[in-house]
Tab-separated table of C-alpha atoms and ligand atoms in Angstrom:
chain	number	residue	atom	x	y	z
A	1	MET	CA	-19.810	7.830	-18.365
A	2	THR	CA	-19.229	4.253	-20.507
A	3	VAL	CA	-15.569	3.523	-20.201
A	4	ARG	CA	-13.624	1.602	-21.951
A	5	THR	CA	-9.894	2.944	-21.434
A	6	ILE	CA	-7.690	3.533	-17.896
A	7	GLY	CA	-5.637	5.055	-17.110
A	8	ILE	CA	-2.636	4.078	-15.259
A	9	ILE	CA	-0.391	5.647	-13.757
A	10	GLY	CA	3.432	4.383	-12.716
A	11	GLY	CA	4.321	0.971	-14.269
A	12	GLY	CA	6.007	-1.339	-12.174
A	13	GLN	CA	3.960	-4.357	-10.639
A	14	LEU	CA	1.022	-2.840	-9.445
A	15	GLY	CA	-0.196	-1.489	-12.253
A	16	ARG	CA	0.694	-4.612	-13.597
A	17	MET	CA	-1.302	-6.271	-12.100
A	18	LEU	CA	-3.971	-3.647	-12.229
A	19	ALA	CA	-3.879	-4.056	-16.323
A	20	MET	CA	-4.579	-7.417	-16.532
A	21	ALA	CA	-7.788	-7.962	-14.434
A	22	ALA	CA	-8.822	-4.669	-16.338
A	23	ALA	CA	-8.569	-6.990	-19.304
A	24	ARG	CA	-10.444	-9.647	-19.017
A	25	LEU	CA	-13.284	-7.003	-18.345
A	26	ASN	CA	-12.373	-5.298	-21.720
A	27	PHE	CA	-10.511	-2.762	-20.699
A	28	ARG	CA	-8.525	-0.939	-22.283
A	29	THR	CA	-5.306	0.489	-20.135
A	30	ILE	CA	-2.371	2.913	-21.118
A	31	ILE	CA	0.397	3.147	-19.081
A	32	LEU	CA	2.160	7.049	-17.493
A	33	GLU	CA	6.114	5.791	-16.922
A	34	PRO	CA	9.281	6.891	-17.821
A	35	GLN	CA	10.527	3.414	-17.593
A	36	ALA	CA	10.129	1.690	-21.452
A	37	ASP	CA	8.785	-1.967	-21.097
A	38	CYS	CA	8.225	-1.916	-17.358
A	39	PRO	CA	6.292	-4.143	-16.569
A	40	ALA	CA	3.300	-2.786	-16.463
A	41	ALA	CA	3.186	-1.959	-20.140
A	42	GLN	CA	4.583	-5.459	-20.764
A	43	VAL	CA	0.388	-6.344	-20.414
A	44	ALA	CA	-0.786	-2.569	-21.169
A	45	ASN	CA	-2.005	-1.696	-24.316
A	46	ALA	CA	-0.094	1.532	-25.049
A	47	GLN	CA	2.384	3.766	-22.751
A	48	ILE	CA	3.115	7.238	-22.574
A	49	THR	CA	6.954	6.983	-21.620
A	50	ALA	CA	7.698	10.401	-19.660
A	51	ALA	CA	7.566	11.818	-16.581
A	52	TYR	CA	5.018	11.456	-14.226
A	53	ASP	CA	4.727	15.157	-13.561
A	54	ASP	CA	5.323	16.227	-17.516
A	55	PRO	CA	2.678	18.630	-18.597
A	56	ALA	CA	1.827	17.750	-22.091
A	57	ALA	CA	2.496	12.988	-21.517
A	58	LEU	CA	-0.803	14.122	-19.144
A	59	ALA	CA	-2.591	15.709	-20.560
A	60	GLU	CA	-2.268	13.057	-23.635
A	61	LEU	CA	-3.411	10.450	-20.579
A	62	ALA	CA	-6.198	12.308	-20.268
A	63	SER	CA	-6.994	13.041	-24.054
A	64	LEU	CA	-6.428	9.547	-24.769
A	65	CYS	CA	-7.751	7.906	-20.941
A	66	ASP	CA	-12.113	7.686	-19.707
A	67	VAL	CA	-10.487	7.578	-15.764
A	68	VAL	CA	-7.338	7.491	-14.464
A	69	THR	CA	-5.820	5.723	-11.337
A	70	TYR	CA	-2.067	5.263	-10.072
A	71	GLU	CA	-0.435	2.656	-8.351
A	72	PHE	CA	2.273	4.160	-6.196
A	73	GLU	CA	1.602	7.727	-3.834
A	74	ASN	CA	4.056	9.291	-4.854
A	75	VAL	CA	2.692	10.799	-7.750
A	76	PRO	CA	2.804	14.607	-7.774
A	77	VAL	CA	-0.650	16.118	-5.764
A	78	THR	CA	-0.549	18.806	-9.065
A	79	ALA	CA	-0.134	16.196	-11.552
A	80	ALA	CA	-3.177	14.417	-10.341
A	81	GLU	CA	-5.274	18.246	-10.176
A	82	ALA	CA	-3.450	18.796	-13.042
A	83	LEU	CA	-5.923	15.478	-15.054
A	84	GLU	CA	-9.357	15.966	-12.533
A	85	LYS	CA	-9.962	19.001	-14.581
A	86	SER	CA	-10.412	16.279	-18.132
A	87	VAL	CA	-11.356	13.884	-16.527
A	88	PRO	CA	-11.902	11.729	-12.715
A	89	VAL	CA	-8.919	10.656	-11.435
A	90	TYR	CA	-9.476	7.145	-8.347
A	91	PRO	CA	-8.678	7.266	-5.501
A	92	PRO	CA	-8.908	11.096	-5.771
A	93	ALA	CA	-6.320	13.173	-5.041
A	94	LYS	CA	-7.133	14.689	-1.396
A	95	ALA	CA	-5.758	10.874	-0.494
A	96	LEU	CA	-2.806	11.138	-2.010
A	97	GLU	CA	-1.761	14.324	-0.389
A	98	VAL	CA	-2.711	12.733	3.165
A	99	ALA	CA	-0.705	9.944	2.390
A	100	GLN	CA	2.038	11.197	0.897
A	101	ASP	CA	3.087	13.069	4.238
A	102	ARG	CA	3.205	10.956	7.802
A	103	LEU	CA	2.423	13.779	9.236
A	104	THR	CA	-0.649	14.779	7.444
A	105	GLU	CA	-1.330	11.410	7.658
A	106	LYS	CA	-1.482	10.742	11.402
A	107	ARG	CA	-3.370	14.288	11.341
A	108	TYR	CA	-6.177	13.339	8.858
A	109	LEU	CA	-6.017	9.192	10.451
A	110	ASN	CA	-6.890	11.274	14.230
A	111	ALA	CA	-9.665	13.857	13.036
A	112	CYS	CA	-11.546	10.072	11.882
A	113	GLY	CA	-11.573	8.349	15.093
A	114	ILE	CA	-8.581	6.645	14.264
A	115	GLU	CA	-5.244	5.828	16.556
A	116	THR	CA	-2.609	7.001	15.469
A	117	ALA	CA	0.858	6.855	17.866
A	118	LYS	CA	1.384	9.469	19.679
A	119	PHE	CA	3.766	11.870	17.786
A	120	HIS	CA	5.855	14.653	16.644
A	121	SER	CA	6.985	16.957	13.887
A	122	VAL	CA	11.067	17.469	14.379
A	123	ASP	CA	12.529	20.208	11.372
A	124	SER	CA	15.899	20.374	13.879
A	125	GLN	CA	18.051	18.306	16.272
A	126	GLU	CA	17.454	20.391	18.918
A	127	GLU	CA	13.494	19.409	18.491
A	128	LEU	CA	13.840	15.871	18.105
A	129	GLU	CA	15.284	15.968	21.254
A	130	LYS	CA	13.084	17.865	22.930
A	131	ALA	CA	10.167	15.459	21.199
A	132	LEU	CA	12.616	12.513	22.532
A	133	SER	CA	12.839	12.832	25.979
A	134	ASP	CA	8.968	13.028	25.572
A	135	PHE	CA	9.026	9.824	24.695
A	136	GLY	CA	11.024	8.428	27.307
A	137	GLY	CA	13.848	7.590	24.684
A	138	LYS	CA	12.201	5.751	22.311
A	139	GLY	CA	10.792	5.799	19.466
A	140	VAL	CA	10.660	5.670	15.227
A	141	LEU	CA	12.061	8.096	13.645
A	142	LYS	CA	10.462	8.615	9.976
A	143	THR	CA	11.145	10.910	6.833
A	144	ARG	CA	8.323	12.613	6.381
A	145	ARG	CA	7.764	12.013	2.720
A	146	MET	CA	8.961	9.849	-0.039
A	147	GLY	CA	9.412	7.102	2.118
A	148	TYR	CA	8.742	3.825	1.676
A	149	ASP	CA	9.866	-0.155	2.759
A	150	GLY	CA	11.438	1.135	5.782
A	151	LYS	CA	13.551	3.436	4.214
A	152	GLY	CA	14.534	6.293	5.757
A	153	GLN	CA	13.711	5.773	9.218
A	154	ARG	CA	15.624	5.308	12.255
A	155	VAL	CA	14.815	3.522	15.758
A	156	PHE	CA	15.743	4.211	18.820
A	157	LYS	CA	15.146	1.585	21.352
A	158	SER	CA	16.282	3.063	24.766
A	159	GLU	CA	17.571	6.886	26.553
A	160	ALA	CA	20.797	4.563	25.674
A	161	ASP	CA	20.345	5.421	22.305
A	162	SER	CA	22.172	9.724	21.130
A	163	PRO	CA	20.359	10.908	19.860
A	164	ALA	CA	23.603	13.270	17.659
A	165	GLY	CA	23.474	13.715	14.474
A	166	ALA	CA	20.675	11.766	13.838
A	167	TYR	CA	18.684	15.245	12.643
A	168	GLU	CA	21.252	15.415	10.078
A	169	ALA	CA	21.440	11.290	9.010
A	170	LEU	CA	18.230	10.948	8.291
A	171	GLY	CA	18.928	14.681	5.744
A	172	ALA	CA	18.218	17.607	7.238
A	173	VAL	CA	14.642	17.238	5.826
A	174	PRO	CA	11.327	17.782	7.607
A	175	LEU	CA	10.292	14.408	9.888
A	176	ILE	CA	8.105	13.281	12.496
A	177	LEU	CA	9.122	10.907	15.706
A	178	GLU	CA	6.905	8.500	16.213
A	179	SER	CA	6.384	6.784	20.689
A	180	PHE	CA	7.586	2.931	19.999
A	181	VAL	CA	4.638	1.576	20.141
A	182	PRO	CA	5.277	-2.209	21.654
A	183	PHE	CA	2.516	-4.418	19.237
A	184	GLU	CA	1.917	-8.260	19.342
A	185	ARG	CA	2.172	-8.549	15.659
A	186	GLU	CA	1.568	-6.187	12.798
A	187	VAL	CA	-2.050	-6.865	10.101
A	188	SER	CA	-3.784	-4.273	7.193
A	189	ILE	CA	-6.965	-4.399	5.833
A	190	ILE	CA	-8.529	-3.809	2.049
A	191	ALA	CA	-10.274	-2.473	1.775
A	192	ALA	CA	-12.591	-1.043	-1.475
A	193	ARG	CA	-15.300	1.860	-2.212
A	194	GLY	CA	-17.021	2.049	-4.954
A	195	THR	CA	-18.617	5.161	-7.147
A	196	ASP	CA	-21.857	5.103	-5.337
A	197	GLY	CA	-19.998	4.386	-1.929
A	198	ALA	CA	-20.585	1.412	-1.613
A	199	ILE	CA	-17.809	-0.642	0.344
A	200	ALA	CA	-16.506	-3.918	0.552
A	201	CYS	CA	-13.752	-4.883	2.761
A	202	TYR	CA	-11.552	-8.283	2.837
A	203	ASP	CA	-10.474	-9.708	5.918
A	204	PRO	CA	-6.955	-8.416	7.464
A	205	ALA	CA	-4.409	-10.241	7.168
A	206	GLU	CA	-1.122	-10.804	9.244
A	207	ASN	CA	1.779	-9.908	7.559
A	208	VAL	CA	5.706	-9.863	8.573
A	209	HIS	CA	8.898	-7.977	6.966
A	210	LEU	CA	12.121	-8.656	6.848
A	211	ASN	CA	14.541	-5.742	6.395
A	212	GLY	CA	11.837	-3.712	6.338
A	213	ILE	CA	9.855	-5.175	3.340
A	214	LEU	CA	6.270	-7.667	3.374
A	215	HIS	CA	7.957	-11.220	3.471
A	216	THR	CA	3.877	-12.860	3.912
A	217	SER	CA	0.766	-12.086	4.170
A	218	THR	CA	-0.699	-15.272	5.982
A	219	LEU	CA	-4.429	-15.476	6.699
A	220	PRO	CA	-6.538	-16.557	8.933
A	221	ALA	CA	-4.622	-13.170	10.582
A	222	ARG	CA	-4.307	-15.047	15.093
A	223	VAL	CA	-6.888	-11.721	15.775
A	224	SER	CA	-10.103	-12.348	17.887
A	225	ASP	CA	-13.250	-10.989	15.493
A	226	ALA	CA	-13.845	-7.274	17.978
A	227	THR	CA	-10.499	-6.334	16.657
A	228	ALA	CA	-11.410	-7.507	12.991
A	229	VAL	CA	-14.204	-5.621	13.134
A	230	THR	CA	-11.650	-2.845	14.395
A	231	ALA	CA	-10.254	-2.692	11.702
A	232	ARG	CA	-12.802	-2.892	8.849
A	233	ASP	CA	-14.736	-0.010	11.223
A	234	SER	CA	-11.743	1.780	10.891
A	235	ALA	CA	-11.226	1.217	6.442
A	236	GLU	CA	-14.677	3.032	6.566
A	237	LYS	CA	-14.529	5.522	8.690
A	238	LEU	CA	-11.359	6.584	6.826
A	239	LEU	CA	-12.636	5.769	2.813
A	240	ALA	CA	-17.013	7.512	3.188
A	241	ALA	CA	-13.968	10.730	4.811
A	242	LEU	CA	-11.340	10.659	1.725
A	243	GLY	CA	-14.752	10.910	-0.724
A	244	TYR	CA	-12.520	7.745	-1.765
A	245	VAL	CA	-13.415	5.402	-4.799
A	246	GLY	CA	-11.065	1.937	-5.477
A	247	VAL	CA	-9.002	-0.529	-3.025
A	248	ILE	CA	-6.578	1.179	-0.018
A	249	GLY	CA	-4.187	-0.533	2.352
A	250	MET	CA	-4.527	1.001	5.719
A	251	GLU	CA	-1.242	-1.521	8.384
A	252	PHE	CA	-1.395	-1.447	12.040
A	253	PHE	CA	0.190	-2.400	15.104
A	254	VAL	CA	-2.494	-5.356	16.823
A	255	MET	CA	-1.772	-5.288	21.330
A	256	ALA	CA	-1.421	-7.409	23.493
A	257	ASP	CA	-5.120	-6.091	24.189
A	258	GLY	CA	-6.281	-5.962	20.654
A	259	THR	CA	-6.308	-3.541	20.247
A	260	LEU	CA	-5.332	-1.540	16.741
A	261	ILE	CA	-2.832	1.961	16.086
A	262	ALA	CA	-2.585	2.486	12.435
A	263	ASN	CA	-0.488	2.602	10.926
A	264	GLU	CA	0.094	4.226	7.532
A	265	ILE	CA	-2.283	3.781	4.987
A	266	ALA	CA	-1.368	3.413	1.078
A	267	PRO	CA	-4.357	5.279	-1.769
A	268	ARG	CA	-3.596	2.034	-3.116
A	269	VAL	CA	-3.741	-1.766	-4.235
A	270	HIS	CA	-0.596	-2.821	-2.049
A	271	ASN	CA	1.863	-5.560	-1.528
A	272	SER	CA	-0.140	-7.218	1.382
A	273	GLY	CA	-3.789	-7.684	-0.577
A	274	HIS	CA	-2.084	-10.510	-3.016
A	275	TRP	CA	-3.537	-12.750	-1.495
A	276	THR	CA	-6.540	-12.382	-2.413
A	277	GLU	CA	-5.932	-13.422	-6.430
A	278	ALA	CA	-5.765	-16.648	-5.040
A	279	ALA	CA	-7.863	-17.235	-1.779
A	280	CYS	CA	-10.644	-15.222	-3.372
A	281	VAL	CA	-13.170	-15.320	-6.630
A	282	ILE	CA	-12.438	-11.233	-6.746
A	283	SER	CA	-8.456	-9.825	-6.090
A	284	GLN	CA	-7.875	-6.482	-4.226
A	285	PHE	CA	-6.878	-5.754	-8.522
A	286	GLU	CA	-10.223	-6.222	-10.187
A	287	GLN	CA	-11.935	-5.155	-7.303
A	288	HIS	CA	-9.951	-1.540	-8.277
A	289	ILE	CA	-10.626	-1.929	-11.984
A	290	ARG	CA	-14.514	-2.117	-11.008
A	291	ALA	CA	-15.024	1.015	-8.068
A	292	VAL	CA	-12.515	3.274	-10.890
A	293	ALA	CA	-14.459	2.500	-13.840
A	294	GLY	CA	-18.026	3.005	-12.072
A	295	LEU	CA	-18.953	-0.746	-11.978
A	296	PRO	CA	-20.413	-3.169	-9.125
A	297	LEU	CA	-17.609	-3.687	-6.898
A	298	GLY	CA	-16.930	-7.826	-5.856
A	299	ASN	CA	-17.879	-9.545	-3.560
A	300	PRO	CA	-14.667	-9.840	-0.855
A	301	ASP	CA	-15.307	-13.173	0.845
A	302	ARG	CA	-12.295	-15.190	1.146
A	303	HIS	CA	-12.334	-18.789	0.334
A	304	SER	CA	-9.448	-20.156	1.810
A	305	ASP	CA	-7.060	-19.872	4.177
A	306	CYS	CA	-3.563	-18.596	2.667
A	307	VAL	CA	0.104	-16.983	3.385
A	308	MET	CA	2.036	-14.841	0.608
A	309	THR	CA	5.041	-14.802	0.649
A	310	ASN	CA	6.757	-11.896	-1.787
A	311	LEU	CA	10.103	-13.309	-3.907
A	312	ILE	CA	12.802	-11.341	-3.381
A	313	GLY	CA	16.304	-11.195	-5.070
A	314	ASP	CA	17.066	-14.162	-4.940
A	315	ASP	CA	14.177	-15.933	-3.396
A	316	ILE	CA	13.510	-15.554	-7.252
A	317	LEU	CA	16.455	-19.281	-7.301
A	318	ALA	CA	13.227	-21.016	-5.170
A	319	LEU	CA	11.107	-20.520	-8.526
A	320	PRO	CA	10.993	-24.391	-9.297
A	321	GLN	CA	9.668	-25.326	-6.652
A	322	TRP	CA	7.273	-23.259	-5.784
A	323	LEU	CA	6.076	-24.027	-9.100
A	324	SER	CA	6.121	-27.798	-8.327
A	325	THR	CA	4.240	-27.264	-4.999
A	326	LYS	CA	0.829	-28.035	-4.789
A	327	ASP	CA	-2.151	-25.221	-5.061
A	328	VAL	CA	1.014	-22.360	-4.923
A	329	LEU	CA	-0.232	-19.173	-6.886
A	330	VAL	CA	2.876	-18.407	-8.722
A	331	HIS	CA	3.114	-14.336	-10.306
A	332	LEU	CA	6.386	-13.318	-11.553
A	333	TYR	CA	6.233	-9.056	-12.193
A	334	GLY	CA	8.683	-9.775	-15.384
A	335	LYS	CA	11.839	-7.756	-13.859
A	336	THR	CA	14.909	-9.538	-15.867
A	337	GLU	CA	17.713	-8.366	-13.684
A	338	SER	CA	16.781	-9.131	-9.492
A	339	ARG	CA	19.348	-7.247	-8.070
A	340	PRO	CA	18.575	-7.436	-3.183
A	341	GLY	CA	15.714	-6.348	-1.943
A	342	ARG	CA	14.072	-6.033	-5.625
A	343	LYS	CA	10.523	-7.679	-5.440
A	344	MET	CA	10.517	-10.037	-8.760
A	345	GLY	CA	7.380	-11.907	-8.053
A	346	HIS	CA	5.233	-13.954	-5.222
A	347	VAL	CA	3.787	-17.457	-4.591
A	348	THR	CA	0.175	-17.950	-2.850
A	349	ALA	CA	-0.146	-21.129	-1.245
A	350	LEU	CA	-3.487	-22.195	-0.579
A	351	ASN	CA	-3.432	-24.082	2.292
A	352	GLY	CA	-7.286	-25.409	2.372
A	353	ARG	CA	-11.019	-24.140	3.261
A	354	LYS	CA	-11.526	-20.851	4.826
A	355	THR	CA	-11.699	-21.244	8.974
A	356	ALA	CA	-11.853	-18.180	10.932
A	357	SER	CA	-11.531	-14.643	10.003
B	401	AMP	P1	6.869	2.267	8.294
B	401	AMP	O1	7.378	2.311	7.204
B	401	AMP	O2	6.229	3.200	8.715
B	401	AMP	O3	5.654	0.818	7.524
B	401	AMP	O4	7.601	1.372	8.657
B	401	AMP	C1	8.584	-0.162	8.769
B	401	AMP	C2	8.044	-1.434	9.606
B	401	AMP	O5	9.453	-0.486	11.157
B	401	AMP	C3	6.717	-1.495	10.538
B	401	AMP	O6	6.410	-2.810	9.936
B	401	AMP	C4	7.583	-1.560	12.112
B	401	AMP	O7	7.705	-2.573	12.056
B	401	AMP	C5	8.356	-1.094	12.655
B	401	AMP	N1	7.872	0.078	13.423
B	401	AMP	C6	7.225	1.656	12.230
B	401	AMP	N2	6.852	2.363	13.137
B	401	AMP	C7	7.192	1.639	14.610
B	401	AMP	C8	6.938	2.608	15.218
B	401	AMP	N3	6.001	3.998	15.841
B	401	AMP	N4	6.999	1.577	17.016
B	401	AMP	C9	7.263	0.308	16.782
B	401	AMP	N5	7.706	-0.593	15.250
B	401	AMP	C10	7.638	0.846	14.286
């Protein structure tokens, strides 16, 4: 199959950066997104302005595209499955199903031999109290679905933290209680699998979150070679098990002894991989486009050390300083209005030639 047009479900900044990478390789892109003039549509060939699960819009997208991908993990699985009947959808719908539910995700990772925090499924206040006492009163309570950037979570730091009313407070929806992981730092790995089964992994990034939102990704991450190898091995196992095509982001907690505990996966390009556009010849965005279009994967090697910083809300006011700093790549998302917590852009500062993995 020759791919000429790529459909992208979701019109945010990730879709925008995918569309830009696609254009450089001569592909056309069509965005499915309910919000008009979204960041992705500003740089794509066309937009279908409709809900992600609108049957007529999905049929139109399938008829216009040679392959369909997506930029967020909450694409309805039913929409991906409906599309799959008439057009290849990458990554596969199975990856969405796994990533959309923290309980399914942890079970799947464990079945692949990838360690996660211990967990209990929580469907009532009574189950919460039982689960919490099993973890010695400590843990992180999360909604199983639709949580992002730390939303829909409650941390129990000690037995003094009362769980009273917590089940209701999180919406009385299916929850998961994770054991509290006393990690030393957080890292992520961006990996890709092509239609031919080839896998390419970028170096692990060390991530710092502020108010639950990614603040910086730094390369190299302060991890041993053995830890970096474990991160790569985990990604390879997961991609092979899912029969995956495209880029995936995997987040891990790093323990004091270098052990990795997988936290979550994102079946898409990932904010903690934005640094690749400045510090690698082939960015995560081009890698994803190559994968879904059936092209050979590019070399994921990093040529430089770097720090990626997200510009969130009023951080955008520092734009003039970033623009006048040497060796900084600025990337803005086409959002006219800045709001607290809204990702407006990011900058990647190169810090000289690569020093370590
Ligand atoms: P998440 O939405 O799962 O990415 O969680 C947001 C942030 O909360 C993570 O980046 C961690 O800093 C923290 N966190 C999440 N789960 C745990 C856990 N089980 N133990 C300790 N900290 C956690």
